[in-house]
PDB file of C-alpha atoms in Angstrom:
ATOM      1  CA  UNK A 506     -13.857  17.268   4.206  1.00 90.00           C
ATOM      2  CA  UNK A 507     -13.261  13.534   3.743  1.00 95.00           C
ATOM      3  CA  UNK A 508     -16.047  11.366   2.362  1.00 96.00           C
ATOM      4  CA  UNK A 509     -16.807   8.326   4.513  1.00 97.00           C
ATOM      5  CA  UNK A 510     -17.614   4.961   2.924  1.00 97.00           C
ATOM      6  CA  UNK A 511     -19.016   2.200   5.128  1.00 97.00           C
ATOM      7  CA  UNK A 512     -18.118  -0.904   3.093  1.00 97.00           C
ATOM      8  CA  UNK A 513     -19.043  -4.517   3.875  1.00 96.00           C
ATOM      9  CA  UNK A 514     -15.867  -6.509   4.653  1.00 94.00           C
ATOM     10  CA  UNK A 515     -16.918  -9.658   2.772  1.00 95.00           C
ATOM     11  CA  UNK A 516     -19.243  -8.290   0.084  1.00 97.00           C
ATOM     12  CA  UNK A 517     -18.100  -4.748  -0.686  1.00 97.00           C
ATOM     13  CA  UNK A 518     -20.800  -2.648  -2.349  1.00 98.00           C
ATOM     14  CA  UNK A 519     -19.821  -2.174  -6.033  1.00 98.00           C
ATOM     15  CA  UNK A 520     -21.221   1.366  -6.126  1.00 98.00           C
ATOM     16  CA  UNK A 521     -19.084   2.513  -3.200  1.00 98.00           C
ATOM     17  CA  UNK A 522     -15.976   0.851  -4.606  1.00 98.00           C
ATOM     18  CA  UNK A 523     -16.596   2.459  -8.022  1.00 98.00           C
ATOM     19  CA  UNK A 524     -17.004   5.886  -6.407  1.00 98.00           C
ATOM     20  CA  UNK A 525     -13.735   5.554  -4.488  1.00 98.00           C
ATOM     21  CA  UNK A 526     -11.883   4.356  -7.606  1.00 98.00           C
ATOM     22  CA  UNK A 527     -13.216   7.282  -9.621  1.00 98.00           C
ATOM     23  CA  UNK A 528     -12.133   9.731  -6.925  1.00 98.00           C
ATOM     24  CA  UNK A 529      -8.624   8.213  -6.984  1.00 98.00           C
ATOM     25  CA  UNK A 530      -8.475   8.680 -10.760  1.00 97.00           C
ATOM     26  CA  UNK A 531      -9.445  12.306 -10.150  1.00 97.00           C
ATOM     27  CA  UNK A 532      -6.530  12.855  -7.772  1.00 97.00           C
ATOM     28  CA  UNK A 533      -7.986  11.888  -4.394  1.00 98.00           C
ATOM     29  CA  UNK A 534      -5.944  10.634  -1.454  1.00 98.00           C
ATOM     30  CA  UNK A 535      -7.779   7.851   0.390  1.00 98.00           C
ATOM     31  CA  UNK A 536      -7.360   5.911   3.631  1.00 97.00           C
ATOM     32  CA  UNK A 537      -8.218   2.259   3.120  1.00 97.00           C
ATOM     33  CA  UNK A 538      -7.948  -1.043   5.031  1.00 95.00           C
ATOM     34  CA  UNK A 539      -5.560  -3.869   4.112  1.00 95.00           C
ATOM     35  CA  UNK A 540      -4.718  -7.306   5.487  1.00 93.00           C
ATOM     36  CA  UNK A 541      -2.088  -5.753   7.770  1.00 91.00           C
ATOM     37  CA  UNK A 542      -3.351  -2.283   8.719  1.00 91.00           C
ATOM     38  CA  UNK A 543      -4.776   0.908   7.232  1.00 94.00           C
ATOM     39  CA  UNK A 544      -2.869   2.607   4.430  1.00 95.00           C
ATOM     40  CA  UNK A 545      -2.897   5.876   2.537  1.00 97.00           C
ATOM     41  CA  UNK A 546      -3.361   5.462  -1.209  1.00 98.00           C
ATOM     42  CA  UNK A 547      -3.448   7.562  -4.378  1.00 98.00           C
ATOM     43  CA  UNK A 548      -3.041   7.154  -8.115  1.00 97.00           C
ATOM     44  CA  UNK A 549       0.312   5.871  -9.327  1.00 93.00           C
ATOM     45  CA  UNK A 550       1.435   9.067 -11.077  1.00 89.00           C
ATOM     46  CA  UNK A 551       0.020  11.608  -8.628  1.00 95.00           C
ATOM     47  CA  UNK A 552       2.798  13.935  -7.477  1.00 94.00           C
ATOM     48  CA  UNK A 553       0.272  15.786  -5.329  1.00 96.00           C
ATOM     49  CA  UNK A 554      -0.685  12.484  -3.679  1.00 96.00           C
ATOM     50  CA  UNK A 555       2.970  11.683  -2.974  1.00 94.00           C
ATOM     51  CA  UNK A 556       3.526  15.134  -1.480  1.00 95.00           C
ATOM     52  CA  UNK A 557       0.431  14.804   0.717  1.00 96.00           C
ATOM     53  CA  UNK A 558       1.474  11.352   1.983  1.00 96.00           C
ATOM     54  CA  UNK A 559       4.960  12.696   2.768  1.00 95.00           C
ATOM     55  CA  UNK A 560       3.396  15.619   4.633  1.00 96.00           C
ATOM     56  CA  UNK A 561       0.936  13.512   6.677  1.00 96.00           C
ATOM     57  CA  UNK A 562       3.607  10.991   7.652  1.00 96.00           C
ATOM     58  CA  UNK A 563       6.602  13.396   7.793  1.00 95.00           C
ATOM     59  CA  UNK A 564       8.610  11.177   5.425  1.00 93.00           C
ATOM     60  CA  UNK A 565      12.002  11.939   3.908  1.00 87.00           C
ATOM     61  CA  UNK A 566      13.185  11.243   0.354  1.00 79.00           C
ATOM     62  CA  UNK A 567      14.591   7.826   1.279  1.00 80.00           C
ATOM     63  CA  UNK A 568      11.204   6.382   2.199  1.00 84.00           C
ATOM     64  CA  UNK A 569      10.147   3.427   0.080  1.00 84.00           C
ATOM     65  CA  UNK A 570       6.641   3.870  -1.275  1.00 90.00           C
ATOM     66  CA  UNK A 571       4.693   0.699  -2.040  1.00 96.00           C
ATOM     67  CA  UNK A 572       2.779  -0.234  -5.155  1.00 97.00           C
ATOM     68  CA  UNK A 573      -0.180  -2.295  -3.948  1.00 98.00           C
ATOM     69  CA  UNK A 574      -1.002  -4.669  -6.802  1.00 98.00           C
ATOM     70  CA  UNK A 575      -4.021  -6.804  -7.588  1.00 97.00           C
ATOM     71  CA  UNK A 576      -2.082  -9.876  -8.716  1.00 95.00           C
ATOM     72  CA  UNK A 577       1.306 -11.237  -9.680  1.00 92.00           C
ATOM     73  CA  UNK A 578       0.932 -10.342 -13.357  1.00 91.00           C
ATOM     74  CA  UNK A 579       0.411  -6.691 -12.451  1.00 94.00           C
ATOM     75  CA  UNK A 580       3.285  -6.734  -9.961  1.00 94.00           C
ATOM     76  CA  UNK A 581       5.619  -8.058 -12.666  1.00 92.00           C
ATOM     77  CA  UNK A 582       5.105  -4.937 -14.788  1.00 95.00           C
ATOM     78  CA  UNK A 583       6.703  -2.708 -12.177  1.00 96.00           C
ATOM     79  CA  UNK A 584       9.658  -4.646 -10.739  1.00 96.00           C
ATOM     80  CA  UNK A 585      12.471  -6.829 -12.046  1.00 95.00           C
ATOM     81  CA  UNK A 586      12.337 -10.392 -10.685  1.00 93.00           C
ATOM     82  CA  UNK A 587      14.701 -13.294 -11.359  1.00 90.00           C
ATOM     83  CA  UNK A 588      13.564 -16.933 -11.132  1.00 90.00           C
ATOM     84  CA  UNK A 589      14.616 -17.626  -7.533  1.00 89.00           C
ATOM     85  CA  UNK A 590      13.046 -14.441  -6.223  1.00 91.00           C
ATOM     86  CA  UNK A 591       9.950 -15.106  -8.348  1.00 90.00           C
ATOM     87  CA  UNK A 592       9.362 -18.435  -6.620  1.00 92.00           C
ATOM     88  CA  UNK A 593       9.892 -17.005  -3.127  1.00 91.00           C
ATOM     89  CA  UNK A 594       7.493 -14.109  -3.675  1.00 92.00           C
ATOM     90  CA  UNK A 595       4.924 -16.186  -5.547  1.00 92.00           C
ATOM     91  CA  UNK A 596       4.720 -18.612  -2.602  1.00 93.00           C
ATOM     92  CA  UNK A 597       4.058 -15.725  -0.185  1.00 94.00           C
ATOM     93  CA  UNK A 598       1.377 -13.807  -2.048  1.00 94.00           C
ATOM     94  CA  UNK A 599      -1.230 -12.646  -1.503  1.00 96.00           C
ATOM     95  CA  UNK A 600      -0.241 -11.824   2.057  1.00 95.00           C
ATOM     96  CA  UNK A 601       1.102  -9.301   4.561  1.00 95.00           C
ATOM     97  CA  UNK A 602       4.493  -8.797   2.916  1.00 97.00           C
ATOM     98  CA  UNK A 603       6.117  -5.894   1.100  1.00 97.00           C
ATOM     99  CA  UNK A 604       9.002  -6.732  -1.244  1.00 97.00           C
ATOM    100  CA  UNK A 605      11.661  -4.219  -2.259  1.00 96.00           C
ATOM    101  CA  UNK A 606      12.910  -4.846  -5.793  1.00 96.00           C
ATOM    102  CA  UNK A 607      14.555  -2.971  -8.686  1.00 96.00           C
ATOM    103  CA  UNK A 608      11.952  -0.817 -10.422  1.00 96.00           C
ATOM    104  CA  UNK A 609      11.131  -1.061 -14.118  1.00 96.00           C
ATOM    105  CA  UNK A 610      10.643   1.951 -16.386  1.00 93.00           C
ATOM    106  CA  UNK A 611       6.919   1.780 -15.604  1.00 93.00           C
ATOM    107  CA  UNK A 612       7.591   3.227 -12.146  1.00 94.00           C
ATOM    108  CA  UNK A 613       7.733   7.050 -11.994  1.00 91.00           C
ATOM    109  CA  UNK A 614      11.139   8.252 -10.836  1.00 89.00           C
ATOM    110  CA  UNK A 615       9.610  10.165  -7.920  1.00 88.00           C
ATOM    111  CA  UNK A 616       8.539   6.829  -6.399  1.00 89.00           C
ATOM    112  CA  UNK A 617      11.923   5.138  -6.670  1.00 88.00           C
ATOM    113  CA  UNK A 618      14.548   5.162  -3.946  1.00 86.00           C
ATOM    114  CA  UNK A 619      16.858   8.026  -5.040  1.00 85.00           C
ATOM    115  CA  UNK A 620      20.046   5.921  -4.984  1.00 87.00           C
ATOM    116  CA  UNK A 621      18.941   2.303  -5.312  1.00 90.00           C
ATOM    117  CA  UNK A 622      16.212   2.812  -7.979  1.00 92.00           C
ATOM    118  CA  UNK A 623      14.029   0.364  -6.076  1.00 94.00           C
ATOM    119  CA  UNK A 624      10.369   0.350  -5.076  1.00 95.00           C
ATOM    120  CA  UNK A 625       8.184  -1.645  -2.697  1.00 95.00           C
ATOM    121  CA  UNK A 626       5.455  -3.939  -4.064  1.00 97.00           C
ATOM    122  CA  UNK A 627       2.817  -6.089  -2.445  1.00 97.00           C
ATOM    123  CA  UNK A 628      -0.354  -8.101  -3.113  1.00 97.00           C
ATOM    124  CA  UNK A 629      -2.801  -7.854  -0.197  1.00 96.00           C
ATOM    125  CA  UNK A 630      -5.074 -10.649   0.988  1.00 96.00           C
ATOM    126  CA  UNK A 631      -8.070  -8.403   1.708  1.00 96.00           C
ATOM    127  CA  UNK A 632     -11.458  -8.545  -0.018  1.00 97.00           C
ATOM    128  CA  UNK A 633     -12.119  -4.787   0.002  1.00 97.00           C
ATOM    129  CA  UNK A 634      -8.626  -3.853  -1.173  1.00 97.00           C
ATOM    130  CA  UNK A 635      -8.812  -6.429  -3.953  1.00 98.00           C
ATOM    131  CA  UNK A 636     -12.205  -5.078  -5.070  1.00 98.00           C
ATOM    132  CA  UNK A 637     -10.793  -1.553  -5.198  1.00 98.00           C
ATOM    133  CA  UNK A 638      -7.714  -2.656  -7.165  1.00 98.00           C
ATOM    134  CA  UNK A 639      -9.894  -4.586  -9.631  1.00 98.00           C
ATOM    135  CA  UNK A 640     -12.074  -1.517 -10.191  1.00 98.00           C
ATOM    136  CA  UNK A 641      -9.068   0.789 -10.482  1.00 97.00           C
ATOM    137  CA  UNK A 642      -7.232  -1.418 -12.978  1.00 96.00           C
ATOM    138  CA  UNK A 643      -3.785  -0.353 -11.790  1.00 96.00           C
ATOM    139  CA  UNK A 644      -1.734  -0.438  -8.571  1.00 97.00           C
ATOM    140  CA  UNK A 645      -2.378   1.945  -5.714  1.00 97.00           C
ATOM    141  CA  UNK A 646       0.561   4.051  -4.631  1.00 97.00           C
ATOM    142  CA  UNK A 647       0.522   3.461  -0.882  1.00 96.00           C
ATOM    143  CA  UNK A 648       2.123   3.988   2.478  1.00 95.00           C
ATOM    144  CA  UNK A 649       1.177   2.630   5.906  1.00 92.00           C
ATOM    145  CA  UNK A 650      -1.077   5.015   7.832  1.00 93.00           C
ATOM    146  CA  UNK A 651       1.348   5.529  10.695  1.00 91.00           C
ATOM    147  CA  UNK A 652       1.325   9.089  11.990  1.00 93.00           C
ATOM    148  CA  UNK A 653       4.500  10.855  13.190  1.00 94.00           C
ATOM    149  CA  UNK A 654       5.362  10.113  16.803  1.00 92.00           C
ATOM    150  CA  UNK A 655       2.926   7.206  17.082  1.00 91.00           C
ATOM    151  CA  UNK A 656       4.035   3.597  17.476  1.00 85.00           C
ATOM    152  CA  UNK A 657       0.948   1.889  16.030  1.00 83.00           C
ATOM    153  CA  UNK A 658      -1.095   2.643  12.901  1.00 84.00           C
ATOM    154  CA  UNK A 659      -4.691   3.821  13.208  1.00 83.00           C
ATOM    155  CA  UNK A 660      -7.157   0.923  12.991  1.00 84.00           C
ATOM    156  CA  UNK A 661     -10.652   2.440  13.082  1.00 89.00           C
ATOM    157  CA  UNK A 662     -12.200   4.123  10.045  1.00 92.00           C
ATOM    158  CA  UNK A 663     -14.202   6.625  12.103  1.00 91.00           C
ATOM    159  CA  UNK A 664     -11.101   7.638  14.053  1.00 92.00           C
ATOM    160  CA  UNK A 665      -9.148   8.153  10.840  1.00 94.00           C
ATOM    161  CA  UNK A 666     -11.941  10.359   9.510  1.00 94.00           C
ATOM    162  CA  UNK A 667     -11.954  12.406  12.720  1.00 95.00           C
ATOM    163  CA  UNK A 668      -8.203  12.907  12.769  1.00 95.00           C
ATOM    164  CA  UNK A 669      -7.475  13.305   9.058  1.00 96.00           C
ATOM    165  CA  UNK A 670     -10.737  14.836   7.874  1.00 95.00           C
ATOM    166  CA  UNK A 671      -9.008  17.780   6.201  1.00 96.00           C
ATOM    167  CA  UNK A 672      -5.930  15.872   4.984  1.00 97.00           C
ATOM    168  CA  UNK A 673      -7.472  12.982   3.048  1.00 98.00           C
ATOM    169  CA  UNK A 674     -10.367  12.981   0.578  1.00 98.00           C
ATOM    170  CA  UNK A 675     -12.012   9.653   1.441  1.00 98.00           C
ATOM    171  CA  UNK A 676     -11.985   6.964   4.129  1.00 98.00           C
ATOM    172  CA  UNK A 677     -13.085   3.374   3.531  1.00 97.00           C
ATOM    173  CA  UNK A 678     -14.313   1.686   6.703  1.00 96.00           C
ATOM    174  CA  UNK A 679     -14.875  -2.075   6.526  1.00 95.00           C
ATOM    175  CA  UNK A 680     -14.381  -2.814  10.202  1.00 88.00           C
ATOM    176  CA  UNK A 681     -11.231  -3.045  12.242  1.00 82.00           C
ATOM    177  CA  UNK A 682      -8.127  -4.389  10.571  1.00 83.00           C
ATOM    178  CA  UNK A 683      -4.761  -5.212  12.106  1.00 81.00           C
ATOM    179  CA  UNK A 684      -2.283  -2.939  13.846  1.00 85.00           C
ATOM    180  CA  UNK A 685       0.873  -4.537  12.455  1.00 90.00           C
ATOM    181  CA  UNK A 686       2.383  -3.249   9.220  1.00 91.00           C
ATOM    182  CA  UNK A 687       3.659  -5.735   6.651  1.00 94.00           C
ATOM    183  CA  UNK A 688       6.891  -7.654   6.953  1.00 96.00           C
ATOM    184  CA  UNK A 689       9.305  -5.953   4.538  1.00 96.00           C
ATOM    185  CA  UNK A 690      11.767  -8.111   2.611  1.00 97.00           C
ATOM    186  CA  UNK A 691      14.485  -6.465   0.495  1.00 96.00           C
ATOM    187  CA  UNK A 692      15.455  -8.574  -2.521  1.00 96.00           C
ATOM    188  CA  UNK A 693      17.271  -5.780  -4.365  1.00 93.00           C
ATOM    189  CA  UNK A 694      20.656  -7.302  -3.536  1.00 89.00           C
ATOM    190  CA  UNK A 695      19.672 -10.761  -4.792  1.00 85.00           C
ATOM    191  CA  UNK A 696      19.285 -12.300  -1.336  1.00 90.00           C
ATOM    192  CA  UNK A 697      16.376 -11.898   1.067  1.00 94.00           C
ATOM    193  CA  UNK A 698      17.046  -9.290   3.764  1.00 96.00           C
ATOM    194  CA  UNK A 699      14.276  -8.636   6.282  1.00 97.00           C
ATOM    195  CA  UNK A 700      14.093  -4.872   6.738  1.00 95.00           C
ATOM    196  CA  UNK A 701      11.054  -4.833   9.027  1.00 94.00           C
ATOM    197  CA  UNK A 702       9.361  -7.600  10.993  1.00 95.00           C
ATOM    198  CA  UNK A 703       5.579  -7.333  10.830  1.00 93.00           C
ATOM    199  CA  UNK A 704       2.352  -9.185  10.161  1.00 93.00           C
ATOM    200  CA  UNK A 705       3.732 -11.684   7.610  1.00 93.00           C
ATOM    201  CA  UNK A 706       5.597 -14.786   8.905  1.00 94.00           C
ATOM    202  CA  UNK A 707       9.280 -13.907   8.427  1.00 93.00           C
ATOM    203  CA  UNK A 708      10.698 -17.411   8.900  1.00 93.00           C
ATOM    204  CA  UNK A 709      10.461 -18.328   5.204  1.00 89.00           C
ATOM    205  CA  UNK A 710      12.886 -15.496   4.402  1.00 92.00           C
ATOM    206  CA  UNK A 711      15.366 -15.949   7.251  1.00 88.00           C
TER     207      UNK A 711
END
């Protein structure tokens, strides 16, 4: 049964955040809010977490998982970025964008695209997510909480708990967040290619 954490959106309670972070370190799969919509998250190296996310969302092997990072320094440990791409991403973070880039050796192979050896990365502009990432000290392995056959992600913490009570271990509720997933920009070929239009303004990459 999923634990339910009612967290203040502007001043998240340190005790609750610490409890969620500790559960993630212990292998938990959590549903948490971001600046675009709710996401599923687990520890970076958790194969069980990956398998559970794939099962909940009915994902195939080609799905790009996202490493949700606290800041640019952390992001740079996990992806290869040249100077031009660095400037473009730096100017757009934190924000509602996911960037697909070549993965470094720090990224477990199970998270990389099987052919391209790429991974998604992003830095969210959300107080609660940032507090959780700061407490965790490493990126969250994440995927948008969009259930199979549904066009929009779930937006209410209580609804997520009701529907996924036996599939996730914890739900963070800090009020309603958006319904639009991030804008996804693929830089793996050197040039910006918008793969998905979403919450982030795409015009700077067109």
